[in-house]
Amino acid sequence: MRIILLGAPGAGKGTVAKLLTEFDGSVQVSTGDILRSAVKAGSELGKKAKGYMERGELVPDGLIMEIMESRLQEPDCKKGFILDGFPRTIPQAEALKKLVQELKLKLDLVVNLDVPKEVVLDRLTTRRTCSNPDCQEIYNVKSKPPTADGKCKKCGWKVVQRDDDTEEAITQRLATYNEKTAPLIDYYKKEGLLKTITSTSSQEIVSNITAAIKGK
Ligand code: AP5
């Protein structure tokens, strides 16, 4: 499958993307995960991205497109990709459209995860993430706890709270989403690719998406 997951911070994009990878070998491509790995590694990209991420602002489009143009041409993307957190602005969506055409590919679906604000706020303050940059498994103290001593059930690394899951950064991320990313809902509606899902159950969301892809 080749799909885009749209949704506010905490809507469950990462959680759903990881579940979808179990279906047909499609890979999760999360710009947030790529950027967090770069920050942790202290690479040039990480140094450029760090401040924006901590403040809850978007990393500049040019930097994101540089990453994505090469990432989407890596061999593991041949079976399909689940874009989690990208595109996030109209210029990114336009650049992706051009790239997909150049690569002679077709997007199957754009899924808008429409979750109430009070639910996303609760999820973000209770989220925990595996600190291993190659794992970044997502946990939640309420709905999906790590081990009793705070370790990742997959790789054993320590599970931590993300640097941008502070109250201040969350407020900014939600404002950034409303201003810069929410307009993509209309953009993809006009492209005839949009499917909005209002369920808060990840399993139900995954079933809805796989059924929609099979029906194509
Ligand atoms: P990114 O990592 O993409 O963060 P985000 O969009 O804010 O989304 P989140 O990862 O916070 O939430 P999610 O929707 O994936 O929810 P999750 O599954 O974790 O981006 C971080 C930063 O990087 C940005 O602020 C920006 O600076 C930069 N960046 C990234 N991409 C960029 C781009 N394209 N352009 C420019 N800058 C970019 O779930 C949240 C919690 O809820 C978890 O605890 C989970 O366990 C729980 N949960 C999920 N689903 C359920 C459920 N159904 N029931 C109960 N709990 C659930």
PDB file of C-alpha atoms and ligand atoms in Angstrom:
ATOM      1  CA  MET A   1       0.000   0.000   0.000  1.00  0.00           C
ATOM      2  CA  ARG A   2       1.043   3.613  -0.498  1.00  0.00           C
ATOM      3  CA  ILE A   3      -0.794   5.770   1.972  1.00  0.00           C
ATOM      4  CA  ILE A   4      -0.518   8.990   3.932  1.00  0.00           C
ATOM      5  CA  LEU A   5      -1.643   9.226   7.561  1.00  0.00           C
ATOM      6  CA  LEU A   6      -2.843  12.720   8.448  1.00  0.00           C
ATOM      7  CA  GLY A   7      -3.878  13.755  11.934  1.00  0.00           C
ATOM      8  CA  ALA A   8      -3.104  16.026  14.863  1.00  0.00           C
ATOM      9  CA  PRO A   9      -0.229  15.245  17.235  1.00  0.00           C
ATOM     10  CA  GLY A  10      -1.344  12.259  19.322  1.00  0.00           C
ATOM     11  CA  ALA A  11      -4.039  11.184  16.844  1.00  0.00           C
ATOM     12  CA  GLY A  12      -2.324   7.771  16.657  1.00  0.00           C
ATOM     13  CA  LYS A  13      -0.488   8.000  13.304  1.00  0.00           C
ATOM     14  CA  GLY A  14       2.615   6.181  14.568  1.00  0.00           C
ATOM     15  CA  THR A  15       0.607   3.495  16.367  1.00  0.00           C
ATOM     16  CA  VAL A  16      -1.568   2.776  13.308  1.00  0.00           C
ATOM     17  CA  ALA A  17       1.415   2.890  10.917  1.00  0.00           C
ATOM     18  CA  LYS A  18       3.261   0.221  12.924  1.00  0.00           C
ATOM     19  CA  LEU A  19       0.155  -2.034  12.878  1.00  0.00           C
ATOM     20  CA  LEU A  20      -0.281  -1.551   9.116  1.00  0.00           C
ATOM     21  CA  THR A  21       3.290  -2.710   8.377  1.00  0.00           C
ATOM     22  CA  GLU A  22       2.200  -6.219   9.380  1.00  0.00           C
ATOM     23  CA  PHE A  23      -0.097  -6.517   6.359  1.00  0.00           C
ATOM     24  CA  ASP A  24       1.848  -6.479   3.108  1.00  0.00           C
ATOM     25  CA  GLY A  25       5.466  -5.563   3.761  1.00  0.00           C
ATOM     26  CA  SER A  26       4.869  -1.830   3.381  1.00  0.00           C
ATOM     27  CA  VAL A  27       7.276   0.193   5.519  1.00  0.00           C
ATOM     28  CA  GLN A  28       6.499   2.979   7.971  1.00  0.00           C
ATOM     29  CA  VAL A  29       8.233   6.192   6.979  1.00  0.00           C
ATOM     30  CA  SER A  30       7.987   8.622   9.879  1.00  0.00           C
ATOM     31  CA  THR A  31       9.679  11.991   9.424  1.00  0.00           C
ATOM     32  CA  GLY A  32       9.406  12.486  13.203  1.00  0.00           C
ATOM     33  CA  ASP A  33      11.324   9.222  13.872  1.00  0.00           C
ATOM     34  CA  ILE A  34      13.964  10.098  11.232  1.00  0.00           C
ATOM     35  CA  LEU A  35      14.469  13.542  12.778  1.00  0.00           C
ATOM     36  CA  ARG A  36      14.606  12.218  16.362  1.00  0.00           C
ATOM     37  CA  SER A  37      17.279   9.662  15.328  1.00  0.00           C
ATOM     38  CA  ALA A  38      19.267  12.477  13.689  1.00  0.00           C
ATOM     39  CA  VAL A  39      19.009  14.647  16.817  1.00  0.00           C
ATOM     40  CA  LYS A  40      20.171  11.754  18.992  1.00  0.00           C
ATOM     41  CA  ALA A  41      23.075  11.008  16.640  1.00  0.00           C
ATOM     42  CA  GLY A  42      24.064  14.697  16.640  1.00  0.00           C
ATOM     43  CA  SER A  43      24.233  14.740  12.815  1.00  0.00           C
ATOM     44  CA  GLU A  44      24.091  17.945  10.737  1.00  0.00           C
ATOM     45  CA  LEU A  45      20.402  17.281  10.068  1.00  0.00           C
ATOM     46  CA  GLY A  46      19.809  16.724  13.794  1.00  0.00           C
ATOM     47  CA  LYS A  47      21.553  19.977  14.721  1.00  0.00           C
ATOM     48  CA  LYS A  48      19.418  21.898  12.230  1.00  0.00           C
ATOM     49  CA  ALA A  49      16.134  20.228  13.316  1.00  0.00           C
ATOM     50  CA  LYS A  50      16.536  20.162  17.123  1.00  0.00           C
ATOM     51  CA  GLY A  51      15.367  23.698  17.985  1.00  0.00           C
ATOM     52  CA  TYR A  52      12.300  23.570  15.753  1.00  0.00           C
ATOM     53  CA  MET A  53      11.253  20.226  17.222  1.00  0.00           C
ATOM     54  CA  GLU A  54      11.698  21.265  20.839  1.00  0.00           C
ATOM     55  CA  ARG A  55       9.607  24.384  20.244  1.00  0.00           C
ATOM     56  CA  GLY A  56       6.876  22.354  18.506  1.00  0.00           C
ATOM     57  CA  GLU A  57       7.413  24.144  15.184  1.00  0.00           C
ATOM     58  CA  LEU A  58       7.846  22.547  11.776  1.00  0.00           C
ATOM     59  CA  VAL A  59      11.292  21.841  10.361  1.00  0.00           C
ATOM     60  CA  PRO A  60      11.741  23.808   7.062  1.00  0.00           C
ATOM     61  CA  ASP A  61      10.173  22.193   3.968  1.00  0.00           C
ATOM     62  CA  GLY A  62      13.482  22.109   2.056  1.00  0.00           C
ATOM     63  CA  LEU A  63      15.150  19.972   4.707  1.00  0.00           C
ATOM     64  CA  ILE A  64      12.191  17.575   4.858  1.00  0.00           C
ATOM     65  CA  MET A  65      12.055  17.176   1.069  1.00  0.00           C
ATOM     66  CA  GLU A  66      15.783  16.408   0.943  1.00  0.00           C
ATOM     67  CA  ILE A  67      15.196  13.540   3.400  1.00  0.00           C
ATOM     68  CA  MET A  68      12.075  12.233   1.701  1.00  0.00           C
ATOM     69  CA  GLU A  69      13.321  12.333  -1.874  1.00  0.00           C
ATOM     70  CA  SER A  70      16.052   9.864  -1.026  1.00  0.00           C
ATOM     71  CA  ARG A  71      14.097   7.853   1.588  1.00  0.00           C
ATOM     72  CA  LEU A  72      11.237   7.014  -0.784  1.00  0.00           C
ATOM     73  CA  GLN A  73      13.699   5.673  -3.354  1.00  0.00           C
ATOM     74  CA  GLU A  74      15.316   3.195  -0.949  1.00  0.00           C
ATOM     75  CA  PRO A  75      14.709  -0.482  -1.832  1.00  0.00           C
ATOM     76  CA  ASP A  76      12.510  -1.240   1.201  1.00  0.00           C
ATOM     77  CA  CYS A  77       9.918   1.260  -0.094  1.00  0.00           C
ATOM     78  CA  LYS A  78       9.346  -0.825  -3.248  1.00  0.00           C
ATOM     79  CA  LYS A  79       6.631  -2.933  -1.561  1.00  0.00           C
ATOM     80  CA  GLY A  80       4.839   0.188  -0.359  1.00  0.00           C
ATOM     81  CA  PHE A  81       5.036   2.904   2.271  1.00  0.00           C
ATOM     82  CA  ILE A  82       2.952   4.344   5.051  1.00  0.00           C
ATOM     83  CA  LEU A  83       3.775   8.029   5.415  1.00  0.00           C
ATOM     84  CA  ASP A  84       3.475   9.077   9.066  1.00  0.00           C
ATOM     85  CA  GLY A  85       3.855  12.810   9.685  1.00  0.00           C
ATOM     86  CA  PHE A  86       4.555  13.727   6.067  1.00  0.00           C
ATOM     87  CA  PRO A  87       3.459  15.772   4.192  1.00  0.00           C
ATOM     88  CA  ARG A  88       2.661  18.461   6.722  1.00  0.00           C
ATOM     89  CA  THR A  89       2.344  21.610   4.605  1.00  0.00           C
ATOM     90  CA  ILE A  90       0.857  22.396   1.187  1.00  0.00           C
ATOM     91  CA  PRO A  91       4.364  22.890  -0.353  1.00  0.00           C
ATOM     92  CA  GLN A  92       5.381  19.433   0.980  1.00  0.00           C
ATOM     93  CA  ALA A  93       2.209  17.920  -0.533  1.00  0.00           C
ATOM     94  CA  GLU A  94       2.927  19.574  -3.885  1.00  0.00           C
ATOM     95  CA  ALA A  95       6.538  18.347  -3.820  1.00  0.00           C
ATOM     96  CA  LEU A  96       5.382  14.820  -2.921  1.00  0.00           C
ATOM     97  CA  LYS A  97       2.893  14.835  -5.804  1.00  0.00           C
ATOM     98  CA  LYS A  98       5.692  15.708  -8.226  1.00  0.00           C
ATOM     99  CA  LEU A  99       8.034  13.102  -6.728  1.00  0.00           C
ATOM    100  CA  VAL A 100       5.406  10.334  -6.894  1.00  0.00           C
ATOM    101  CA  GLN A 101       4.783  11.199 -10.574  1.00  0.00           C
ATOM    102  CA  GLU A 102       8.503  11.154 -11.349  1.00  0.00           C
ATOM    103  CA  LEU A 103       8.862   7.741  -9.668  1.00  0.00           C
ATOM    104  CA  LYS A 104       5.823   6.544 -11.678  1.00  0.00           C
ATOM    105  CA  LEU A 105       3.963   5.592  -8.495  1.00  0.00           C
ATOM    106  CA  LYS A 106       0.399   6.148  -7.309  1.00  0.00           C
ATOM    107  CA  LEU A 107      -0.907   6.986  -3.838  1.00  0.00           C
ATOM    108  CA  ASP A 108      -3.759   4.670  -2.772  1.00  0.00           C
ATOM    109  CA  LEU A 109      -5.286   6.673   0.040  1.00  0.00           C
ATOM    110  CA  VAL A 110      -4.894   9.594   2.434  1.00  0.00           C
ATOM    111  CA  VAL A 111      -6.321   8.779   5.849  1.00  0.00           C
ATOM    112  CA  ASN A 112      -7.378  11.604   8.144  1.00  0.00           C
ATOM    113  CA  LEU A 113      -7.414  10.392  11.764  1.00  0.00           C
ATOM    114  CA  ASP A 114      -9.972  12.708  13.321  1.00  0.00           C
ATOM    115  CA  VAL A 115      -9.669  12.378  17.104  1.00  0.00           C
ATOM    116  CA  PRO A 116     -11.215  14.824  19.654  1.00  0.00           C
ATOM    117  CA  LYS A 117      -8.801  17.378  21.154  1.00  0.00           C
ATOM    118  CA  GLU A 118      -9.299  16.177  24.750  1.00  0.00           C
ATOM    119  CA  VAL A 119      -8.325  12.638  23.675  1.00  0.00           C
ATOM    120  CA  VAL A 120      -5.095  13.762  21.961  1.00  0.00           C
ATOM    121  CA  LEU A 121      -4.128  15.918  24.944  1.00  0.00           C
ATOM    122  CA  ASP A 122      -4.606  12.997  27.310  1.00  0.00           C
ATOM    123  CA  ARG A 123      -2.660  10.634  25.010  1.00  0.00           C
ATOM    124  CA  LEU A 124       0.313  12.989  24.576  1.00  0.00           C
ATOM    125  CA  THR A 125       0.786  13.617  28.282  1.00  0.00           C
ATOM    126  CA  THR A 126       0.695   9.869  29.005  1.00  0.00           C
ATOM    127  CA  ARG A 127       2.812   8.735  26.016  1.00  0.00           C
ATOM    128  CA  ARG A 128       6.196   7.119  26.503  1.00  0.00           C
ATOM    129  CA  THR A 129       8.617   6.216  23.688  1.00  0.00           C
ATOM    130  CA  CYS A 130      11.480   3.723  23.444  1.00  0.00           C
ATOM    131  CA  SER A 131      14.794   5.626  23.591  1.00  0.00           C
ATOM    132  CA  ASN A 132      16.470   3.270  21.094  1.00  0.00           C
ATOM    133  CA  PRO A 133      16.611   5.326  17.832  1.00  0.00           C
ATOM    134  CA  ASP A 134      16.257   2.133  15.778  1.00  0.00           C
ATOM    135  CA  CYS A 135      13.121   1.048  17.672  1.00  0.00           C
ATOM    136  CA  GLN A 136      11.097   4.078  18.893  1.00  0.00           C
ATOM    137  CA  GLU A 137       8.223   1.774  19.922  1.00  0.00           C
ATOM    138  CA  ILE A 138       5.290   3.823  21.216  1.00  0.00           C
ATOM    139  CA  TYR A 139       3.855   3.199  24.686  1.00  0.00           C
ATOM    140  CA  ASN A 140       1.238   4.787  26.888  1.00  0.00           C
ATOM    141  CA  VAL A 141       1.083   4.591  30.666  1.00  0.00           C
ATOM    142  CA  LYS A 142      -2.691   4.070  30.447  1.00  0.00           C
ATOM    143  CA  SER A 143      -3.377   2.087  27.276  1.00  0.00           C
ATOM    144  CA  LYS A 144      -0.070   0.337  26.454  1.00  0.00           C
ATOM    145  CA  PRO A 145       2.409   0.347  29.335  1.00  0.00           C
ATOM    146  CA  PRO A 146       6.071  -0.694  28.979  1.00  0.00           C
ATOM    147  CA  THR A 147       7.559  -3.273  31.410  1.00  0.00           C
ATOM    148  CA  ALA A 148       7.103  -2.621  35.140  1.00  0.00           C
ATOM    149  CA  ASP A 149      10.669  -1.234  35.351  1.00  0.00           C
ATOM    150  CA  GLY A 150      10.112   1.143  32.393  1.00  0.00           C
ATOM    151  CA  LYS A 151      11.818  -0.836  29.617  1.00  0.00           C
ATOM    152  CA  CYS A 152      10.775  -1.429  26.001  1.00  0.00           C
ATOM    153  CA  LYS A 153       9.107  -4.813  25.522  1.00  0.00           C
ATOM    154  CA  LYS A 154      10.686  -5.139  22.057  1.00  0.00           C
ATOM    155  CA  CYS A 155      14.332  -4.200  22.580  1.00  0.00           C
ATOM    156  CA  GLY A 156      14.846  -3.703  26.332  1.00  0.00           C
ATOM    157  CA  TRP A 157      15.998  -0.069  26.082  1.00  0.00           C
ATOM    158  CA  LYS A 158      14.695   2.531  28.536  1.00  0.00           C
ATOM    159  CA  VAL A 159      11.304   4.042  27.735  1.00  0.00           C
ATOM    160  CA  VAL A 160      11.176   7.838  28.079  1.00  0.00           C
ATOM    161  CA  GLN A 161       8.950  10.876  27.609  1.00  0.00           C
ATOM    162  CA  ARG A 162       9.653  12.736  24.340  1.00  0.00           C
ATOM    163  CA  ASP A 163      11.305  16.172  24.637  1.00  0.00           C
ATOM    164  CA  ASP A 164       8.372  17.734  22.754  1.00  0.00           C
ATOM    165  CA  ASP A 165       5.720  16.186  25.005  1.00  0.00           C
ATOM    166  CA  THR A 166       5.873  19.141  27.417  1.00  0.00           C
ATOM    167  CA  GLU A 167       2.714  21.198  27.934  1.00  0.00           C
ATOM    168  CA  GLU A 168       4.246  24.214  26.166  1.00  0.00           C
ATOM    169  CA  ALA A 169       5.455  22.244  23.117  1.00  0.00           C
ATOM    170  CA  ILE A 170       2.168  20.310  22.868  1.00  0.00           C
ATOM    171  CA  THR A 171       0.196  23.600  22.760  1.00  0.00           C
ATOM    172  CA  GLN A 172       2.497  24.895  19.997  1.00  0.00           C
ATOM    173  CA  ARG A 173       2.344  21.596  18.043  1.00  0.00           C
ATOM    174  CA  LEU A 174      -1.463  21.667  18.065  1.00  0.00           C
ATOM    175  CA  ALA A 175      -1.478  25.313  16.888  1.00  0.00           C
ATOM    176  CA  THR A 176       1.061  24.473  14.156  1.00  0.00           C
ATOM    177  CA  TYR A 177      -1.094  21.529  13.079  1.00  0.00           C
ATOM    178  CA  ASN A 178      -4.216  23.708  12.789  1.00  0.00           C
ATOM    179  CA  GLU A 179      -2.417  26.412  10.827  1.00  0.00           C
ATOM    180  CA  LYS A 180      -0.090  24.435   8.533  1.00  0.00           C
ATOM    181  CA  THR A 181      -1.290  20.818   8.300  1.00  0.00           C
ATOM    182  CA  ALA A 182      -5.094  20.872   8.631  1.00  0.00           C
ATOM    183  CA  PRO A 183      -5.410  22.586   5.172  1.00  0.00           C
ATOM    184  CA  LEU A 184      -4.152  19.296   3.684  1.00  0.00           C
ATOM    185  CA  ILE A 185      -7.537  17.729   4.504  1.00  0.00           C
ATOM    186  CA  ASP A 186      -9.203  19.905   1.856  1.00  0.00           C
ATOM    187  CA  TYR A 187      -6.234  19.512  -0.482  1.00  0.00           C
ATOM    188  CA  TYR A 188      -6.551  15.707  -0.527  1.00  0.00           C
ATOM    189  CA  LYS A 189     -10.370  15.861  -0.610  1.00  0.00           C
ATOM    190  CA  LYS A 190     -10.017  17.750  -3.899  1.00  0.00           C
ATOM    191  CA  GLU A 191      -7.504  15.140  -5.116  1.00  0.00           C
ATOM    192  CA  GLY A 192     -10.171  12.466  -4.428  1.00  0.00           C
ATOM    193  CA  LEU A 193      -7.897  10.544  -2.077  1.00  0.00           C
ATOM    194  CA  LEU A 194      -9.238  11.422   1.378  1.00  0.00           C
ATOM    195  CA  LYS A 195     -10.827   9.043   3.869  1.00  0.00           C
ATOM    196  CA  THR A 196     -11.681  10.436   7.318  1.00  0.00           C
ATOM    197  CA  ILE A 197     -11.883   7.980  10.211  1.00  0.00           C
ATOM    198  CA  THR A 198     -13.295   9.107  13.571  1.00  0.00           C
ATOM    199  CA  SER A 199     -12.809   5.868  15.521  1.00  0.00           C
ATOM    200  CA  THR A 200     -10.481   5.955  18.541  1.00  0.00           C
ATOM    201  CA  SER A 201      -9.805   2.207  18.336  1.00  0.00           C
ATOM    202  CA  SER A 202      -6.525   1.453  16.515  1.00  0.00           C
ATOM    203  CA  GLN A 203      -7.766  -2.013  15.468  1.00  0.00           C
ATOM    204  CA  GLU A 204     -10.950  -0.535  13.996  1.00  0.00           C
ATOM    205  CA  ILE A 205      -8.916   2.113  12.152  1.00  0.00           C
ATOM    206  CA  VAL A 206      -6.588  -0.538  10.706  1.00  0.00           C
ATOM    207  CA  SER A 207      -9.571  -2.677   9.562  1.00  0.00           C
ATOM    208  CA  ASN A 208     -11.148   0.378   7.903  1.00  0.00           C
ATOM    209  CA  ILE A 209      -7.925   1.202   6.057  1.00  0.00           C
ATOM    210  CA  THR A 210      -7.179  -2.336   4.866  1.00  0.00           C
ATOM    211  CA  ALA A 211     -10.801  -2.737   3.677  1.00  0.00           C
ATOM    212  CA  ALA A 212     -10.581   0.552   1.757  1.00  0.00           C
ATOM    213  CA  ILE A 213      -7.297  -0.500   0.115  1.00  0.00           C
ATOM    214  CA  LYS A 214      -8.697  -3.920  -0.857  1.00  0.00           C
ATOM    215  CA  GLY A 215     -11.759  -2.212  -2.374  1.00  0.00           C
ATOM    216  CA  LYS A 216      -9.547  -0.130  -4.712  1.00  0.00           C
TER     217      LYS A 216
HETATM  218  P1  AP5 B   1       6.029  13.647  14.844  1.00  0.00           P
HETATM  219  O1  AP5 B   1       6.880  12.657  15.490  1.00  0.00           O
HETATM  220  O2  AP5 B   1       5.426  13.335  13.523  1.00  0.00           O
HETATM  221  O3  AP5 B   1       4.937  14.083  15.894  1.00  0.00           O
HETATM  222  P2  AP5 B   1       3.378  14.438  15.754  1.00  0.00           P
HETATM  223  O4  AP5 B   1       2.801  14.665  14.422  1.00  0.00           O
HETATM  224  O5  AP5 B   1       3.208  15.557  16.712  1.00  0.00           O
HETATM  225  O6  AP5 B   1       2.678  13.156  16.084  1.00  0.00           O
HETATM  226  P3  AP5 B   1       2.932  12.286  17.313  1.00  0.00           P
HETATM  227  O7  AP5 B   1       4.099  11.389  17.069  1.00  0.00           O
HETATM  228  O8  AP5 B   1       3.002  13.175  18.529  1.00  0.00           O
HETATM  229  O9  AP5 B   1       1.567  11.506  17.446  1.00  0.00           O
HETATM  230  P4  AP5 B   1       0.976  10.292  16.641  1.00  0.00           P
HETATM  231  O10 AP5 B   1      -0.209  10.770  15.867  1.00  0.00           O
HETATM  232  O11 AP5 B   1       2.008   9.519  15.897  1.00  0.00           O
HETATM  233  O12 AP5 B   1       0.425   9.444  17.858  1.00  0.00           O
HETATM  234  P5  AP5 B   1       1.017   8.122  18.548  1.00  0.00           P
HETATM  235  O13 AP5 B   1       0.753   6.922  17.702  1.00  0.00           O
HETATM  236  O14 AP5 B   1       2.402   8.345  19.058  1.00  0.00           O
HETATM  237  O15 AP5 B   1       6.835  15.024  14.641  1.00  0.00           O
HETATM  238  C1  AP5 B   1       7.607  15.575  15.701  1.00  0.00           C
HETATM  239  C2  AP5 B   1       8.241  16.894  15.226  1.00  0.00           C
HETATM  240  O16 AP5 B   1       9.136  16.641  14.123  1.00  0.00           O
HETATM  241  C3  AP5 B   1       7.266  17.964  14.692  1.00  0.00           C
HETATM  242  O17 AP5 B   1       6.717  18.750  15.723  1.00  0.00           O
HETATM  243  C4  AP5 B   1       8.203  18.758  13.759  1.00  0.00           C
HETATM  244  O18 AP5 B   1       9.026  19.629  14.483  1.00  0.00           O
HETATM  245  C5  AP5 B   1       9.076  17.679  13.145  1.00  0.00           C
HETATM  246  N1  AP5 B   1       8.519  17.121  11.885  1.00  0.00           N
HETATM  247  C6  AP5 B   1       8.114  15.828  11.681  1.00  0.00           C
HETATM  248  N2  AP5 B   1       7.663  15.675  10.428  1.00  0.00           N
HETATM  249  C7  AP5 B   1       7.772  16.887   9.819  1.00  0.00           C
HETATM  250  C8  AP5 B   1       7.447  17.355   8.522  1.00  0.00           C
HETATM  251  N3  AP5 B   1       6.921  16.550   7.589  1.00  0.00           N
HETATM  252  N4  AP5 B   1       7.671  18.668   8.252  1.00  0.00           N
HETATM  253  C9  AP5 B   1       8.225  19.498   9.164  1.00  0.00           C
HETATM  254  N5  AP5 B   1       8.551  19.110  10.428  1.00  0.00           N
HETATM  255  C10 AP5 B   1       8.325  17.810  10.758  1.00  0.00           C
HETATM  256  O19 AP5 B   1       0.004   8.029  19.778  1.00  0.00           O
HETATM  257  C11 AP5 B   1       0.038   8.963  20.843  1.00  0.00           C
HETATM  258  C12 AP5 B   1      -0.209   8.241  22.171  1.00  0.00           C
HETATM  259  O20 AP5 B   1      -1.535   7.724  22.183  1.00  0.00           O
HETATM  260  C13 AP5 B   1       0.709   7.032  22.436  1.00  0.00           C
HETATM  261  O21 AP5 B   1       0.999   6.972  23.800  1.00  0.00           O
HETATM  262  C14 AP5 B   1      -0.135   5.818  22.010  1.00  0.00           C
HETATM  263  O22 AP5 B   1       0.220   4.638  22.723  1.00  0.00           O
HETATM  264  C15 AP5 B   1      -1.527   6.314  22.367  1.00  0.00           C
HETATM  265  N6  AP5 B   1      -2.558   5.779  21.459  1.00  0.00           N
HETATM  266  C16 AP5 B   1      -2.502   5.750  20.105  1.00  0.00           C
HETATM  267  N7  AP5 B   1      -3.628   5.219  19.603  1.00  0.00           N
HETATM  268  C17 AP5 B   1      -4.412   4.908  20.701  1.00  0.00           C
HETATM  269  C18 AP5 B   1      -5.695   4.329  20.836  1.00  0.00           C
HETATM  270  N8  AP5 B   1      -6.416   3.950  19.773  1.00  0.00           N
HETATM  271  N9  AP5 B   1      -6.201   4.167  22.075  1.00  0.00           N
HETATM  272  C19 AP5 B   1      -5.498   4.553  23.170  1.00  0.00           C
HETATM  273  N10 AP5 B   1      -4.246   5.088  23.105  1.00  0.00           N
HETATM  274  C20 AP5 B   1      -3.727   5.274  21.875  1.00  0.00           C
END
